[in-house]
Amino acid sequence: MDAPRSAAIENLMDERRTFVPDPAFVARANATADLYAEAERDYVAFWERLARERISWSKPFETTLEWDLPFAKWFVGGELNVAYNCLDRHVEAGRGDKVAYHWVGEPGETRSLTYADLLREVGKAANALRELGVEKGDRVAIYMPMIPELPIAMLACARIGAPHTVVFGGFSAEALSGRINDCGAKVLITADGGYRRGKEVGLKHHADEAMASTPTIEHAIVVNRLGHGVHMVPFRDHWWHDLVGRQSADCPPVAVDSEHMLYLLYTSGTTAKPKGILHTTAGYLLGTSFTHEMIFDLKPDDVYWCAADIGWVTGHSYIVYGPLANGATGVMYEGAPDTPSWDRWWQIVEDYKVSILYMAPTAIRAFMKQGPQYPAAHDLSSLRVLGSVGEPINPEAWLWYHEHVGRGAAPIVDTWWQTETGMILISPLPGVTTTKPGSATFPFPGIKADVVDADGVSVPLGGGGYLVLKQPWPAMLRGIYGDQERYRETYWSRFPGMYFAGDGAKRDEEGYYWLLGRVDDVMNVAGHRISTTEVESALVDHRSVAEAAVVGVKDEVSGQAIYAFVILKASGEPSDALAVQLREHVAYVIGPIARPKYLMFVPDLPKTRSGKIMRRLLRDIAEGRTLGDTTTLADATVVDTIRENSGSAEE
Ligand code: WTA
């Protein structure tokens, strides 16, 4: 089984099931195949047309794109305001009574905010920031639970041209202060706390601890969510309900340049200092809103629910900016999927007649583990489009989602993108694309992707390699805050002239893209570059398996050997016989080269707070090393449990 010289990563899995769009869906679909052709002819003209049609400008732009690789400027000379585009224009058009967010708190309370409500609250919050001395260009840090004040705070910043940096509410004081200091934020907006898994989770004490070492912070605004009082530092800390509550709702939007910084979002590097990914105004607004309308087939009466946290880019682009620019009605849920029980999400879908649902494969696999009885107990017939994001989705998880959530009818859009890309770049268009379970299918119109080998040469169809992007797109990052050299080095130096995303991918004979995970995770077994994703998918393909993570461990004979960590479905029983069966199953599905040498049953896997498996820690465990940095780990007890059992791996 000799690899062709150019194969950077082997293509082992062969998934042949296909799903053709339903004619009834096609007849009403927002997207048509013409978009590909139009963008192919002239991608700059394509984005220019869309920017003129979709964005409300205070001053029209003159030049569509200035591309000085790797620095892009889109819609040069234009002026606009994002909050105006997300709120005022809908209210002015008579849609003020349309619901922007149905919010559900974990303990059960609900709030619905219309576009008019949101506009009023954003105006008041923007005036509050003004009162604290925040001016256009000043940075504001936001550290909040999933409550309506979070998008309100973001839009208030956008309204006055103050870039925000949202720090996920699950992060520590140290992570918060590091980010505040990197961008020199002047104000911090936070809350006393929120609810998660039936418990109160305090935030203000972390914020206080962080503010002890953030000299640039002058004021904090604190939302009273839990309601039993927290320590407030006189003159520095202000209750939201006092300060925002007493403001006028009238706050004229400040027109800013197309390239004005809208926000920074820090990616937690596993070893190095977090990078402040910089996004600007017009291109980001266009990229997120257009992809949202096409990829989710958004119609005026849809109820759209992206079940991510706003602390991640998915929430920025597809809970806040994209959907609001499109005037969508969204659902926002504060808490965990298993509280009070594993059918919480399905109850919400039923209650609000959610028609579009967007979530992560890690959640799908968690639901798979619990079994189909939870979705089956609810009326999910309102669902008509399902999305997936954040990791490769295994074909079996895709099929489970299709059958048990989408009732075999709703198209699935597997969307590939990154914090850096700002918008979805590879995805099916529902009603246009024939899908294959596990494939993100094709680059979005106007996006030029490729799969290249180690020398940057395009790999022929059927082969695997490194995923790159070969032309700029409107929502792309504009750099790393304060360190443009690192920007060039991180993304543009591996393959000169191309953006390297850090992901492996393969294309099948029909040109479908299959994401293979981070290239740092690729294993080298006897000279074959094997993707962790493909072996994991082969394991999940077995009826007893809910989730799997594999890593390469040092091996005297083969260089690396495959070590698999397996979570069984609730119905499965760990046994030596099953371990043997699973290893054989991988050999059967993708070939003997990929048969795991070691296999261990585990109750859970170490994940980041955004749900990505931390394979680095699994490698440490498998090779018996002391653990590296665990600060981004969501639940530290998981590794201890795995470690205690790690002597018992099957060989
Ligand atoms: C991974 C999340 C496969 C990928 C929007 C990427 C995916 C990283 C997919 C970015 C997908 C995201 N299929 N892999 N559909 N979507 N990824 O910055 O490795 O949190 O580089 O952005 O997630 O993660 P980030």
XYZ file of C-alpha atoms and ligand atoms in Angstrom:
676
model
C 0.000 0.000 0.000
C 2.485 2.608 -1.168
C 1.391 6.193 -0.850
C 1.675 8.218 -4.034
C 4.532 10.704 -3.640
C 2.255 13.686 -3.408
C -0.139 12.296 -0.791
C 0.413 14.417 2.293
C -2.306 12.561 4.144
C -3.768 9.197 3.153
C -7.296 8.949 1.867
C -8.647 5.878 3.638
C -12.339 6.204 4.360
C -14.689 5.741 1.476
C -18.175 7.001 2.232
C -20.522 6.496 -0.686
C -23.981 7.346 0.620
C -25.453 10.460 -0.994
C -28.495 12.639 -0.313
C -30.052 14.494 -3.207
C -32.037 17.681 -2.398
C -35.773 17.225 -2.149
C -37.547 18.840 -5.152
C -39.990 20.686 -2.879
C -37.060 22.229 -1.032
C -35.278 23.074 -4.279
C -38.325 24.939 -5.559
C -38.225 27.358 -2.616
C -34.471 27.457 -1.904
C -32.728 30.808 -1.429
C -29.574 29.600 -3.113
C -29.197 28.571 -6.716
C -26.294 27.050 -8.581
C -25.905 30.321 -10.545
C -24.108 31.806 -7.554
C -21.106 29.571 -8.205
C -20.918 30.609 -11.817
C -21.286 34.304 -11.068
C -18.570 34.231 -8.391
C -16.312 32.158 -10.622
C -16.475 34.734 -13.413
C -15.282 37.587 -11.188
C -15.231 37.157 -7.425
C -14.578 40.835 -6.752
C -17.592 41.893 -8.821
C -19.650 39.227 -7.056
C -18.911 40.607 -3.582
C -19.308 44.159 -4.862
C -22.844 43.463 -6.079
C -23.790 41.847 -2.779
C -22.262 44.640 -0.697
C -24.233 47.275 -2.608
C -27.475 45.308 -2.355
C -27.339 44.060 1.193
C -25.604 46.667 3.338
C -27.126 50.010 4.318
C -24.295 52.482 3.787
C -23.936 55.956 5.295
C -21.426 56.562 2.538
C -21.033 54.198 -0.422
C -17.632 52.565 -0.967
C -15.387 53.375 -3.915
C -13.077 50.386 -4.292
C -14.250 46.838 -3.649
C -10.911 45.246 -2.785
C -7.349 46.349 -2.142
C -5.261 43.203 -1.834
C -1.721 43.641 -0.642
C -1.046 40.040 0.331
C -1.640 39.122 3.174
C -3.468 42.372 3.976
C -6.931 42.904 2.539
C -9.139 45.980 2.574
C -12.717 45.494 1.467
C -15.207 48.149 0.383
C -12.679 50.928 0.718
C -14.009 54.419 1.346
C -17.399 53.200 2.573
C -18.969 54.159 5.890
C -21.642 52.312 7.839
C -22.764 51.256 11.269
C -23.254 47.605 12.152
C -25.908 48.222 14.837
C -27.882 50.308 12.342
C -27.718 47.415 9.874
C -28.731 44.899 12.543
C -31.527 46.902 14.203
C -32.636 50.353 13.021
C -33.225 49.457 9.420
C -35.556 46.606 10.342
C -37.527 48.857 12.692
C -37.654 51.632 10.062
C -39.020 49.103 7.578
C -41.939 48.344 9.932
C -40.578 45.124 11.420
C -40.047 46.478 14.935
C -42.498 43.977 16.415
C -40.711 40.976 15.021
C -38.944 38.935 17.714
C -35.160 39.112 17.519
C -34.475 36.684 20.355
C -36.546 34.225 22.333
C -34.362 33.752 25.369
C -34.594 30.745 27.683
C -32.784 30.811 31.012
C -31.556 27.518 32.364
C -33.797 27.647 35.459
C -36.785 28.073 33.124
C -37.608 31.770 32.871
C -38.106 33.212 29.383
C -37.883 36.613 27.703
C -38.699 37.619 24.140
C -37.126 40.753 22.722
C -38.402 42.320 19.523
C -36.230 44.349 17.176
C -37.752 47.524 18.675
C -36.910 46.292 22.196
C -33.396 45.469 21.182
C -32.896 48.840 19.512
C -34.066 50.624 22.672
C -31.857 48.551 24.989
C -28.846 48.909 22.736
C -29.328 52.686 22.603
C -29.423 52.858 26.401
C -26.390 50.629 26.829
C -24.478 52.670 24.237
C -25.300 55.874 26.128
C -24.116 54.213 29.343
C -20.772 53.427 27.716
C -20.585 57.029 26.570
C -21.211 58.244 30.112
C -18.228 56.171 31.230
C -16.067 57.913 28.667
C -15.956 55.231 25.968
C -15.247 56.767 22.565
C -14.980 55.434 19.046
C -11.933 53.143 18.884
C -11.772 52.377 22.642
C -11.846 48.676 23.455
C -14.500 47.153 25.721
C -14.160 43.687 27.262
C -17.272 41.557 27.793
C -17.376 38.576 30.171
C -20.920 37.331 30.532
C -23.217 34.328 30.640
C -25.661 33.646 27.774
C -28.193 36.329 28.670
C -29.763 38.965 26.373
C -27.509 41.674 27.822
C -24.581 39.963 26.090
C -25.664 40.689 22.484
C -27.017 44.029 23.703
C -23.558 44.917 25.033
C -21.881 43.880 21.776
C -24.279 45.929 19.663
C -23.933 48.913 22.008
C -20.195 48.833 21.368
C -20.761 48.570 17.620
C -23.193 51.476 17.770
C -20.512 53.858 19.024
C -17.609 52.315 17.113
C -15.946 50.790 20.191
C -14.446 47.377 19.359
C -15.400 44.639 21.811
C -13.604 41.574 22.942
C -15.878 38.893 24.344
C -14.203 36.476 26.719
C -16.099 33.207 27.195
C -17.765 33.113 30.621
C -16.135 29.776 31.460
C -12.630 31.221 31.307
C -10.555 31.989 34.378
C -9.587 35.351 35.850
C -6.132 34.911 34.401
C -7.406 34.310 30.885
C -9.619 37.380 31.224
C -6.886 39.702 32.486
C -4.470 38.499 29.801
C -6.952 39.393 27.070
C -7.872 42.729 28.645
C -4.218 43.674 28.927
C -3.415 42.594 25.396
C -5.995 44.956 23.947
C -5.936 47.632 26.655
C -9.698 47.601 27.281
C -11.145 50.583 29.135
C -14.417 49.099 30.392
C -15.440 45.581 31.370
C -19.061 44.475 31.072
C -19.864 41.451 33.197
C -22.531 39.895 35.432
C -22.721 38.586 38.961
C -23.032 35.138 37.405
C -25.237 32.730 35.488
C -26.641 29.216 35.614
C -25.025 26.049 34.318
C -26.055 22.433 35.027
C -28.499 23.528 37.695
C -25.843 25.458 39.603
C -25.070 29.117 40.017
C -21.764 30.009 38.417
C -20.264 33.207 39.781
C -18.441 35.558 37.422
C -17.922 38.783 39.340
C -15.255 37.374 41.675
C -13.246 36.254 38.618
C -13.761 39.687 37.104
C -12.545 41.305 40.349
C -9.510 39.089 40.436
C -8.765 39.947 36.814
C -9.262 43.671 37.349
C -6.656 43.612 40.123
C -4.067 43.387 37.335
C -5.625 45.335 34.467
C -4.524 48.964 34.800
C -6.425 50.115 31.691
C -9.867 49.198 33.061
C -11.568 52.309 34.431
C -15.073 50.965 34.971
C -17.085 47.775 35.159
C -20.781 47.356 34.397
C -22.406 44.419 36.191
C -25.659 42.720 35.223
C -27.661 41.460 38.166
C -28.509 37.924 37.022
C -28.351 35.873 40.215
C -29.596 38.616 42.468
C -27.957 38.063 45.804
C -25.523 40.903 45.734
C -21.794 40.913 45.034
C -18.989 43.126 46.164
C -19.037 46.387 44.171
C -16.030 48.689 44.142
C -17.252 52.295 44.581
C -16.809 54.534 41.506
C -15.395 51.639 39.447
C -18.342 49.223 39.427
C -21.851 50.079 38.256
C -24.967 47.960 38.216
C -26.341 47.601 34.695
C -29.914 48.276 35.868
C -28.850 51.587 37.484
C -26.469 52.911 34.889
C -28.126 51.595 31.733
C -31.584 51.883 33.239
C -31.424 55.648 33.589
C -30.174 56.381 30.035
C -32.105 57.702 27.098
C -32.781 55.148 24.388
C -31.801 57.634 21.750
C -28.221 57.136 20.643
C -27.469 57.977 17.009
C -25.318 55.281 15.380
C -21.759 56.398 14.662
C -20.783 55.831 11.039
C -17.402 54.143 10.829
C -15.072 53.215 7.998
C -15.578 49.819 6.316
C -12.238 48.716 7.758
C -12.884 49.992 11.288
C -12.196 47.309 13.899
C -15.483 45.673 14.934
C -14.048 43.221 17.432
C -11.181 41.109 18.623
C -11.663 37.493 19.534
C -8.825 35.624 21.178
C -8.081 32.082 20.117
C -6.653 30.110 22.975
C -3.415 28.774 21.628
C -2.524 25.600 23.502
C 1.008 26.671 24.277
C 1.658 30.176 23.018
C 0.062 33.450 24.048
C -3.545 33.780 22.778
C -3.895 35.587 19.465
C -6.261 38.542 19.206
C -7.984 37.790 15.901
C -8.993 41.088 14.380
C -12.257 41.520 12.481
C -13.447 44.690 10.796
C -16.803 46.084 9.846
C -18.242 45.911 6.329
C -16.704 42.729 4.939
C -17.515 40.840 8.119
C -21.127 42.014 8.094
C -21.545 41.043 4.463
C -19.829 37.662 4.774
C -21.738 36.548 7.857
C -25.163 37.766 6.742
C -24.956 36.439 3.192
C -23.700 32.983 4.202
C -26.343 32.857 6.934
C -29.157 33.535 4.475
C -27.920 31.107 1.825
C -26.550 28.221 3.896
C -29.443 28.088 6.351
C -31.989 29.015 3.678
C -33.355 31.654 6.037
C -36.956 32.737 5.346
C -38.831 35.567 7.104
C -40.893 33.202 9.274
C -38.084 30.880 10.325
C -37.117 30.382 13.947
C -33.380 29.917 13.967
C -31.375 28.459 16.827
C -27.615 28.348 16.928
C -26.857 26.462 20.124
C -23.293 27.739 20.509
C -22.038 30.169 23.140
C -21.589 33.759 22.049
C -18.114 33.559 23.598
C -16.969 31.697 20.464
C -16.859 32.944 16.906
C -19.863 30.800 15.992
C -21.931 32.892 18.372
C -20.495 36.184 17.125
C -21.162 35.422 13.468
C -24.244 33.211 13.649
C -26.102 34.226 16.821
C -25.451 37.951 16.706
C -24.236 39.679 13.551
C -25.326 37.467 10.635
C -28.850 36.649 11.867
C -29.605 40.164 13.128
C -28.413 41.760 9.893
C -30.916 39.424 8.205
C -33.731 40.344 10.600
C -34.057 36.744 11.788
C -35.932 35.465 14.827
C -33.501 33.547 16.988
C -33.494 31.397 20.083
C -30.875 31.894 22.778
C -30.480 29.360 25.588
C -28.416 29.981 28.684
C -27.578 26.546 29.950
C -26.550 22.945 29.413
C -28.213 20.352 27.123
C -28.758 17.874 29.968
C -30.451 20.213 32.460
C -32.873 19.301 33.868
C -32.710 16.286 31.531
C -31.369 15.173 28.162
C -34.423 16.385 26.302
C -34.058 20.068 27.201
C -33.091 21.077 23.652
C -35.883 19.074 22.079
C -38.333 20.692 24.450
C -37.078 24.118 23.303
C -37.362 23.117 19.632
C -40.933 22.009 20.262
C -41.893 25.068 22.352
C -40.601 27.639 19.858
C -41.149 25.596 16.683
C -37.494 25.972 15.800
C -37.054 25.472 12.060
C -33.268 25.830 11.694
C -30.885 24.275 14.219
C -27.108 24.740 14.200
C -24.879 22.828 16.611
C -21.575 21.026 17.116
C -20.805 17.345 16.421
C -19.682 16.986 20.022
C -23.272 17.732 21.080
C -24.670 15.367 18.445
C -22.450 12.555 19.717
C -23.464 13.312 23.306
C -27.114 12.968 22.253
C -26.273 9.772 20.353
C -24.756 8.339 23.500
C -27.983 8.967 25.424
C -30.124 7.358 22.742
C -32.853 8.420 20.306
C -35.682 8.239 22.844
C -35.078 11.862 23.894
C -35.624 13.526 20.508
C -38.326 10.938 19.749
C -40.386 12.137 22.708
C -40.865 15.581 21.157
C -42.498 17.122 18.153
C -39.542 18.149 15.992
C -41.549 18.450 12.794
C -40.808 22.200 12.584
C -37.125 21.496 11.830
C -36.300 21.983 8.162
C -32.530 22.711 8.043
C -29.820 21.310 10.330
C -26.270 22.622 10.631
C -23.035 21.309 12.083
C -19.843 23.181 12.958
C -16.643 23.002 14.965
C -15.176 19.621 14.135
C -15.388 16.995 11.455
C -18.742 15.258 11.762
C -18.421 11.482 11.544
C -20.694 9.879 8.946
C -22.531 7.936 11.659
C -23.174 11.071 13.699
C -24.378 12.776 10.521
C -26.803 9.920 9.825
C -28.045 9.915 13.403
C -28.678 13.663 13.207
C -30.443 13.171 9.885
C -32.652 10.363 11.108
C -33.432 11.209 14.732
C -33.419 14.996 14.642
C -34.170 15.811 11.018
C -36.674 12.923 10.724
C -35.003 11.904 7.493
C -36.164 15.066 5.730
C -34.180 18.142 6.775
C -31.020 18.781 4.754
C -27.805 18.913 6.788
C -25.238 21.626 6.197
C -21.800 20.696 7.543
C -20.064 24.062 7.687
C -16.290 24.427 7.830
C -14.744 27.673 9.003
C -12.610 29.220 11.749
C -12.378 32.176 14.112
C -9.940 33.552 11.573
C -12.197 33.140 8.560
C -15.086 34.966 10.273
C -17.680 33.346 8.008
C -18.461 29.850 6.752
C -16.201 28.970 3.806
C -16.950 25.343 2.951
C -20.518 24.059 3.124
C -23.349 22.609 1.095
C -26.054 24.968 -0.158
C -29.363 23.368 0.800
C -31.541 22.834 -2.223
C -28.493 22.887 -4.482
C -25.863 20.474 -3.186
C -26.155 16.699 -3.062
C -24.651 15.877 0.323
C -22.510 12.993 1.540
C -22.471 12.217 5.275
C -19.207 13.518 6.729
C -18.287 15.847 3.880
C -18.502 19.647 4.100
C -18.862 19.365 0.295
C -17.702 22.476 -1.603
C -16.245 25.962 -1.081
C -18.914 28.657 -0.838
C -19.328 30.833 -3.966
C -16.458 33.332 -4.134
C -14.151 31.154 -2.015
C -11.122 29.613 -3.653
C -9.870 26.641 -1.645
C -7.410 23.915 -2.566
C -5.758 20.839 -1.104
C -1.984 20.922 -1.501
C 0.977 18.678 -0.707
C 3.979 19.607 1.438
C 5.413 21.614 -1.458
C 2.235 23.610 -1.956
C 1.321 21.748 -5.140
C -2.353 20.992 -5.689
C -3.159 17.339 -4.915
C -5.260 15.635 -7.622
C -8.818 14.609 -6.771
C -8.852 11.470 -4.668
C -5.879 12.569 -2.549
C -5.356 14.226 0.820
C -3.186 17.089 2.023
C -3.319 20.568 3.508
C -6.340 22.822 3.141
C -5.438 26.284 1.836
C -7.273 29.364 0.603
C -6.041 31.110 -2.461
C -7.900 34.372 -2.609
C -9.187 36.875 -0.018
C -12.778 36.853 1.255
C -14.720 39.691 2.888
C -14.926 38.398 6.487
C -11.310 37.237 6.692
C -9.259 38.278 9.696
C -7.305 41.461 9.129
C -4.475 40.353 11.365
C -3.442 39.580 14.919
C -3.917 42.554 17.198
C -0.605 44.234 17.837
C 1.462 41.623 15.992
C 1.156 41.643 12.211
C 4.439 39.744 11.889
C 2.919 36.855 13.794
C -0.096 37.059 11.458
C 2.125 36.694 8.412
C 4.156 33.962 10.030
C 1.217 31.913 11.386
C -1.057 31.907 8.371
C 0.875 32.904 5.275
C 4.394 31.507 5.535
C 3.901 27.725 5.296
C 2.746 27.973 1.668
C 3.792 31.295 0.120
C 0.863 33.253 -1.265
C -1.735 31.008 0.380
C -3.624 31.105 3.655
C -2.939 27.896 5.546
C -5.703 27.017 7.935
C -3.867 24.256 9.832
C -6.395 21.619 8.790
C -5.913 18.513 6.711
C -8.446 17.689 4.004
C -8.998 15.347 1.128
C -11.099 15.579 -1.978
C -12.869 12.609 -3.424
C -13.122 11.867 -7.127
C -16.088 14.222 -7.423
C -14.262 17.081 -5.756
C -16.091 16.900 -2.411
C -14.031 18.211 0.512
C -13.620 15.991 3.566
C -12.029 17.652 6.569
C -9.447 15.490 8.321
C -8.769 17.458 11.514
C -5.813 19.596 12.556
C -2.619 18.573 10.812
C -0.833 18.531 14.183
C -3.058 15.553 14.964
C -2.119 13.513 11.899
C -0.463 10.200 12.842
C 2.445 8.611 11.064
C 2.122 4.835 11.124
C 4.815 2.935 9.244
C 5.264 5.866 6.912
C 1.563 6.398 6.268
C 0.080 9.744 7.243
C -3.244 8.767 8.749
C -5.847 11.257 9.880
C -7.276 10.906 13.368
C -10.674 11.864 11.990
C -10.909 8.868 9.669
C -10.040 6.336 12.353
C -12.446 7.998 14.783
C -15.204 7.880 12.193
C -14.549 4.195 11.597
C -14.940 3.551 15.330
C -18.116 5.626 15.577
C -19.389 3.612 12.626
C -19.700 0.614 15.014
C -23.158 0.350 16.583
C -21.842 0.289 20.186
C -19.700 3.424 19.929
C -20.872 6.955 20.716
C -17.606 8.823 20.464
C -13.912 8.126 19.931
C -10.603 9.941 20.011
C -7.410 8.498 18.609
C -3.813 9.625 18.934
C -0.474 8.397 17.679
C 1.925 7.125 20.357
C 5.621 6.323 19.927
C 6.223 2.830 18.650
C 9.535 1.092 18.096
C 8.385 -0.758 15.035
C 6.011 1.546 13.198
C 7.202 4.966 14.394
C 3.773 5.678 15.791
C 1.013 3.323 16.819
C -2.662 4.174 17.039
C -4.135 4.490 20.506
C -7.941 4.744 20.654
C -10.076 6.090 23.477
C -13.672 4.974 23.088
C -16.928 6.083 24.703
C -19.691 3.511 24.378
C -23.366 4.285 23.910
C -25.502 3.990 27.039
C -26.495 0.502 25.841
C -22.895 -0.764 25.377
C -20.833 -2.853 27.869
C -17.028 -2.631 27.846
C -15.301 -6.011 27.430
C -12.090 -7.432 26.006
C -14.088 -9.117 23.275
C -15.659 -5.817 22.258
C -12.242 -4.133 22.193
C -11.005 -6.785 19.763
C -14.154 -6.392 17.697
C -13.734 -2.633 17.476
C -10.125 -2.850 16.369
C -11.125 -5.338 13.699
C -13.966 -3.071 12.667
C -11.513 -0.258 11.916
C -9.336 -2.655 9.946
C -12.410 -3.747 8.024
C -13.730 -0.230 7.323
C -10.495 1.513 6.356
C -7.746 -1.088 6.205
C -5.351 -2.987 8.487
C -2.854 -0.104 8.532
C -5.339 1.884 10.623
C -6.154 -0.858 13.160
C -5.613 0.681 16.626
C -2.848 -1.088 18.512
C -4.279 0.020 21.854
C -7.886 0.623 22.790
C -9.305 1.899 26.023
C -12.926 2.421 27.085
C -13.464 5.756 28.809
C -16.520 7.461 30.318
C -15.590 10.863 28.899
C -12.917 12.692 26.890
C -10.869 15.786 27.682
C -12.309 18.670 25.684
C -11.793 22.366 25.393
C -14.657 24.513 26.531
C -15.778 24.835 22.933
C -16.023 21.049 22.693
C -12.887 20.155 20.753
C -11.054 17.028 21.880
C -7.642 17.809 23.402
C -5.595 15.079 21.731
C -2.393 16.555 23.104
C -3.480 15.548 26.613
C -4.492 12.101 25.410
C -1.021 11.672 23.916
C 0.477 12.667 27.263
C -1.680 10.070 29.007
C -0.998 7.367 26.429
C 2.749 7.927 26.615
C 2.710 8.194 30.405
C 3.990 11.777 30.492
C 3.108 14.493 32.939
C 0.327 16.569 31.478
C 1.030 19.733 29.542
C -0.995 22.911 29.926
C -4.533 22.055 31.039
C -5.927 25.563 31.428
C -8.218 25.278 28.417
C -9.684 21.987 29.617
C -13.431 22.099 30.339
C -13.473 19.416 33.045
C -10.201 18.511 34.736
C -11.574 15.421 36.487
C -11.931 13.675 33.122
C -8.189 13.222 32.682
C -7.765 11.842 36.176
C -10.372 9.181 35.512
C -8.744 8.218 32.226
C -5.319 8.126 33.831
C -6.436 5.822 36.600
C -7.637 3.359 33.968
C -4.826 3.809 31.505
C -2.970 0.746 32.757
C -5.799 -1.368 31.402
C -5.598 -0.524 27.696
C -6.051 -3.532 25.447
C -3.145 -4.416 23.262
C -12.475 22.787 13.031
C -15.169 27.371 14.713
C -14.315 19.905 10.268
C -11.273 22.973 12.148
C -16.097 27.918 13.619
C -11.029 24.462 12.223
C -14.176 21.851 11.466
C -11.355 24.757 13.656
C -15.456 22.251 10.989
C -11.767 26.195 13.889
C -16.158 21.343 10.124
C -14.649 23.804 12.271
N -15.540 20.199 9.791
N -13.628 20.689 11.096
N -17.375 21.605 9.657
N -15.715 23.467 11.508
N -13.726 22.835 12.267
O -11.768 28.810 15.413
O -10.194 22.243 12.674
O -13.285 27.576 17.057
O -9.705 24.819 11.912
O -14.002 28.108 14.719
O -12.448 23.870 13.948
O -12.257 26.362 15.190
P -12.799 27.768 15.670
